[in-house]
mmCIF file of C-alpha atoms in Angstrom:
data_model
loop_
_atom_site.group_PDB
_atom_site.id
_atom_site.type_symbol
_atom_site.label_atom_id
_atom_site.label_comp_id
_atom_site.label_asym_id
_atom_site.label_seq_id
_atom_site.Cartn_x
_atom_site.Cartn_y
_atom_site.Cartn_z
ATOM 1 C CA UNK A 9 160.688 12.890 239.749
ATOM 2 C CA UNK A 10 157.284 11.349 239.110
ATOM 3 C CA UNK A 11 156.456 12.430 242.681
ATOM 4 C CA UNK A 12 157.194 15.458 241.875
ATOM 5 C CA UNK A 13 155.543 15.426 238.598
ATOM 6 C CA UNK A 14 152.171 14.124 240.414
ATOM 7 C CA UNK A 15 152.287 15.737 243.361
ATOM 8 C CA UNK A 16 151.664 12.823 245.907
ATOM 9 C CA UNK A 17 150.979 8.922 245.129
ATOM 10 C CA UNK A 18 147.252 9.855 243.775
ATOM 11 C CA UNK A 19 147.204 12.645 240.655
ATOM 12 C CA UNK A 20 148.987 10.166 238.340
ATOM 13 C CA UNK A 21 146.891 7.337 238.530
ATOM 14 C CA UNK A 22 144.146 9.445 238.557
ATOM 15 C CA UNK A 23 145.701 11.331 235.007
ATOM 16 C CA UNK A 24 146.040 7.030 234.035
ATOM 17 C CA UNK A 25 142.105 7.190 234.353
ATOM 18 C CA UNK A 26 141.145 9.790 233.176
ATOM 19 C CA UNK A 27 142.725 9.226 229.876
ATOM 20 C CA UNK A 28 141.531 5.532 229.970
ATOM 21 C CA UNK A 29 137.872 7.002 229.996
ATOM 22 C CA UNK A 30 138.698 9.559 227.576
ATOM 23 C CA UNK A 31 139.953 6.634 225.222
ATOM 24 C CA UNK A 32 136.890 4.196 225.803
ATOM 25 C CA UNK A 33 134.576 7.787 225.536
ATOM 26 C CA UNK A 34 136.111 8.297 222.000
ATOM 27 C CA UNK A 35 135.755 4.866 221.260
ATOM 28 C CA UNK A 36 131.574 4.528 222.319
ATOM 29 C CA UNK A 37 130.917 7.306 220.205
ATOM 30 C CA UNK A 38 132.501 6.240 217.437
ATOM 31 C CA UNK A 39 130.911 3.068 217.762
ATOM 32 C CA UNK A 40 127.699 4.234 218.755
ATOM 33 C CA UNK A 41 128.046 2.007 221.977
ATOM 34 C CA UNK A 42 125.312 4.852 223.742
ATOM 35 C CA UNK A 43 125.006 1.990 227.134
ATOM 36 C CA UNK A 44 128.980 2.059 226.975
ATOM 37 C CA UNK A 45 129.297 5.889 227.103
ATOM 38 C CA UNK A 46 126.842 6.761 229.224
ATOM 39 C CA UNK A 47 128.728 4.114 231.999
ATOM 40 C CA UNK A 48 131.956 6.573 230.921
ATOM 41 C CA UNK A 49 130.264 9.571 231.128
ATOM 42 C CA UNK A 50 128.789 8.926 234.652
ATOM 43 C CA UNK A 51 132.446 7.750 235.586
ATOM 44 C CA UNK A 52 133.819 10.621 234.778
ATOM 45 C CA UNK A 53 131.641 12.742 236.622
ATOM 46 C CA UNK A 54 131.541 10.779 239.621
ATOM 47 C CA UNK A 55 134.948 11.529 239.730
ATOM 48 C CA UNK A 56 134.428 14.766 239.150
ATOM 49 C CA UNK A 57 132.138 15.644 242.398
ATOM 50 C CA UNK A 58 134.885 12.895 244.539
ATOM 51 C CA UNK A 59 137.774 15.505 243.592
ATOM 52 C CA UNK A 60 135.342 18.471 244.170
ATOM 53 C CA UNK A 61 134.531 16.960 248.040
ATOM 54 C CA UNK A 62 138.217 16.232 248.100
ATOM 55 C CA UNK A 63 138.782 20.228 247.127
ATOM 56 C CA UNK A 64 136.836 21.543 249.378
ATOM 57 C CA UNK A 65 137.825 18.925 252.506
ATOM 58 C CA UNK A 66 141.307 20.234 251.816
ATOM 59 C CA UNK A 67 139.905 23.852 251.845
ATOM 60 C CA UNK A 68 138.522 23.821 255.139
ATOM 61 C CA UNK A 69 141.857 22.300 256.470
ATOM 62 C CA UNK A 70 143.593 25.122 256.041
ATOM 63 C CA UNK A 71 145.598 23.260 252.631
ATOM 64 C CA UNK A 72 143.981 25.474 250.265
ATOM 65 C CA UNK A 73 143.137 28.863 249.795
ATOM 66 C CA UNK A 74 139.189 29.184 248.935
ATOM 67 C CA UNK A 75 139.921 30.252 244.775
ATOM 68 C CA UNK A 76 141.261 26.794 244.520
ATOM 69 C CA UNK A 77 137.770 25.108 245.366
ATOM 70 C CA UNK A 78 135.315 28.115 244.249
ATOM 71 C CA UNK A 79 137.208 27.734 240.519
ATOM 72 C CA UNK A 80 137.399 23.671 240.324
ATOM 73 C CA UNK A 81 133.449 24.107 241.938
ATOM 74 C CA UNK A 82 132.492 26.355 238.241
ATOM 75 C CA UNK A 83 134.266 23.925 235.825
ATOM 76 C CA UNK A 84 132.065 20.804 237.773
ATOM 77 C CA UNK A 85 128.667 23.324 237.861
ATOM 78 C CA UNK A 86 129.413 24.416 234.093
ATOM 79 C CA UNK A 87 130.013 20.607 233.251
ATOM 80 C CA UNK A 88 127.157 18.855 234.535
ATOM 81 C CA UNK A 89 125.265 22.352 233.387
ATOM 82 C CA UNK A 90 126.486 21.778 229.797
ATOM 83 C CA UNK A 91 125.885 17.980 230.093
ATOM 84 C CA UNK A 92 122.411 18.315 231.459
ATOM 85 C CA UNK A 93 121.772 21.208 228.574
ATOM 86 C CA UNK A 94 123.212 18.713 225.588
ATOM 87 C CA UNK A 95 120.876 15.501 227.342
ATOM 88 C CA UNK A 96 117.823 17.540 227.308
ATOM 89 C CA UNK A 97 118.002 19.681 224.521
ATOM 90 C CA UNK A 98 115.156 18.467 222.067
ATOM 91 C CA UNK A 99 112.701 19.394 225.156
ATOM 92 C CA UNK A 100 114.687 22.900 225.723
ATOM 93 C CA UNK A 101 114.312 23.577 221.854
ATOM 94 C CA UNK A 102 110.857 23.055 221.844
ATOM 95 C CA UNK A 103 109.562 24.856 224.653
ATOM 96 C CA UNK A 104 111.860 27.544 224.594
ATOM 97 C CA UNK A 105 112.619 27.418 220.641
ATOM 98 C CA UNK A 106 115.111 30.112 219.588
ATOM 99 C CA UNK A 107 115.856 31.556 223.094
ATOM 100 C CA UNK A 108 117.852 28.269 223.828
ATOM 101 C CA UNK A 109 120.684 29.225 221.935
ATOM 102 C CA UNK A 110 121.017 32.549 223.893
ATOM 103 C CA UNK A 111 120.696 30.633 227.249
ATOM 104 C CA UNK A 112 123.258 28.606 226.121
ATOM 105 C CA UNK A 113 125.067 31.914 224.902
ATOM 106 C CA UNK A 114 124.598 33.434 227.860
ATOM 107 C CA UNK A 115 125.345 30.533 230.803
ATOM 108 C CA UNK A 116 128.573 30.380 229.204
ATOM 109 C CA UNK A 117 129.161 34.133 228.913
ATOM 110 C CA UNK A 118 128.136 33.878 233.128
ATOM 111 C CA UNK A 119 130.909 31.191 233.428
ATOM 112 C CA UNK A 120 133.530 33.228 231.887
ATOM 113 C CA UNK A 121 133.222 36.063 233.514
ATOM 114 C CA UNK A 122 132.620 33.940 236.982
ATOM 115 C CA UNK A 123 136.571 32.207 236.380
ATOM 116 C CA UNK A 124 137.864 35.295 235.112
ATOM 117 C CA UNK A 125 136.452 37.482 238.920
ATOM 118 C CA UNK A 126 137.828 34.713 240.862
ATOM 119 C CA UNK A 127 141.054 34.387 239.136
ATOM 120 C CA UNK A 128 141.454 38.561 239.440
ATOM 121 C CA UNK A 129 139.941 37.725 243.490
ATOM 122 C CA UNK A 130 142.891 35.511 243.589
ATOM 123 C CA UNK A 131 145.449 37.009 242.074
ATOM 124 C CA UNK A 132 144.352 40.283 244.174
ATOM 125 C CA UNK A 133 143.577 42.126 240.956
ATOM 126 C CA UNK A 134 147.285 41.983 240.364
ATOM 127 C CA UNK A 135 148.768 43.496 236.748
ATOM 128 C CA UNK A 136 149.297 39.329 235.518
ATOM 129 C CA UNK A 137 146.033 38.302 237.519
ATOM 130 C CA UNK A 138 144.299 41.159 234.589
ATOM 131 C CA UNK A 139 145.904 39.339 232.020
ATOM 132 C CA UNK A 140 145.604 35.856 232.602
ATOM 133 C CA UNK A 141 142.109 37.078 233.398
ATOM 134 C CA UNK A 142 141.793 38.445 229.806
ATOM 135 C CA UNK A 143 143.837 35.836 228.278
ATOM 136 C CA UNK A 144 140.989 33.073 230.041
ATOM 137 C CA UNK A 145 137.988 35.260 228.600
ATOM 138 C CA UNK A 146 139.716 34.848 225.224
ATOM 139 C CA UNK A 147 140.545 31.833 225.092
ATOM 140 C CA UNK A 148 137.029 30.154 226.854
ATOM 141 C CA UNK A 149 135.611 32.675 224.475
ATOM 142 C CA UNK A 150 137.357 30.963 221.071
ATOM 143 C CA UNK A 151 136.461 27.884 222.798
ATOM 144 C CA UNK A 152 132.667 28.259 223.573
ATOM 145 C CA UNK A 153 132.051 29.823 219.640
ATOM 146 C CA UNK A 154 134.058 26.405 218.473
ATOM 147 C CA UNK A 155 131.914 24.239 220.322
ATOM 148 C CA UNK A 156 128.564 26.235 219.147
ATOM 149 C CA UNK A 157 129.758 26.281 215.794
ATOM 150 C CA UNK A 158 130.304 23.248 215.742
ATOM 151 C CA UNK A 159 127.283 22.201 216.959
ATOM 152 C CA UNK A 160 124.975 23.905 214.028
#
């Protein structure tokens, strides 16, 4: 049963590692251990990039269609972009002023629409694909709105 849930030998240990990283990151953030938080963040991003490379290798070996690695690539680019915007927030606020918020909203909107478009292409524009894309747009927009409200 475990192999059915995990999809092989590597997925379940990866979930465990990600859970441990998440717990360590939360503890580091609560106790204000910035060095430990930075280490866990960098390790998590390294895992993301390694998985991205694996996704593209599997695509070129014809084990995946194009949509799977493309969506994953967009997710990784968005996460890294958000991290960079967060890290350089103060300097960007000085340079851009009120346009910084428009930039973050614009980038989130573009990201949401690209993921929805890739889902539509992957589903060959079927009715179910339109429904899923609509739900993704609503859920991601709501999550983005909540994240932006929490930062204010």
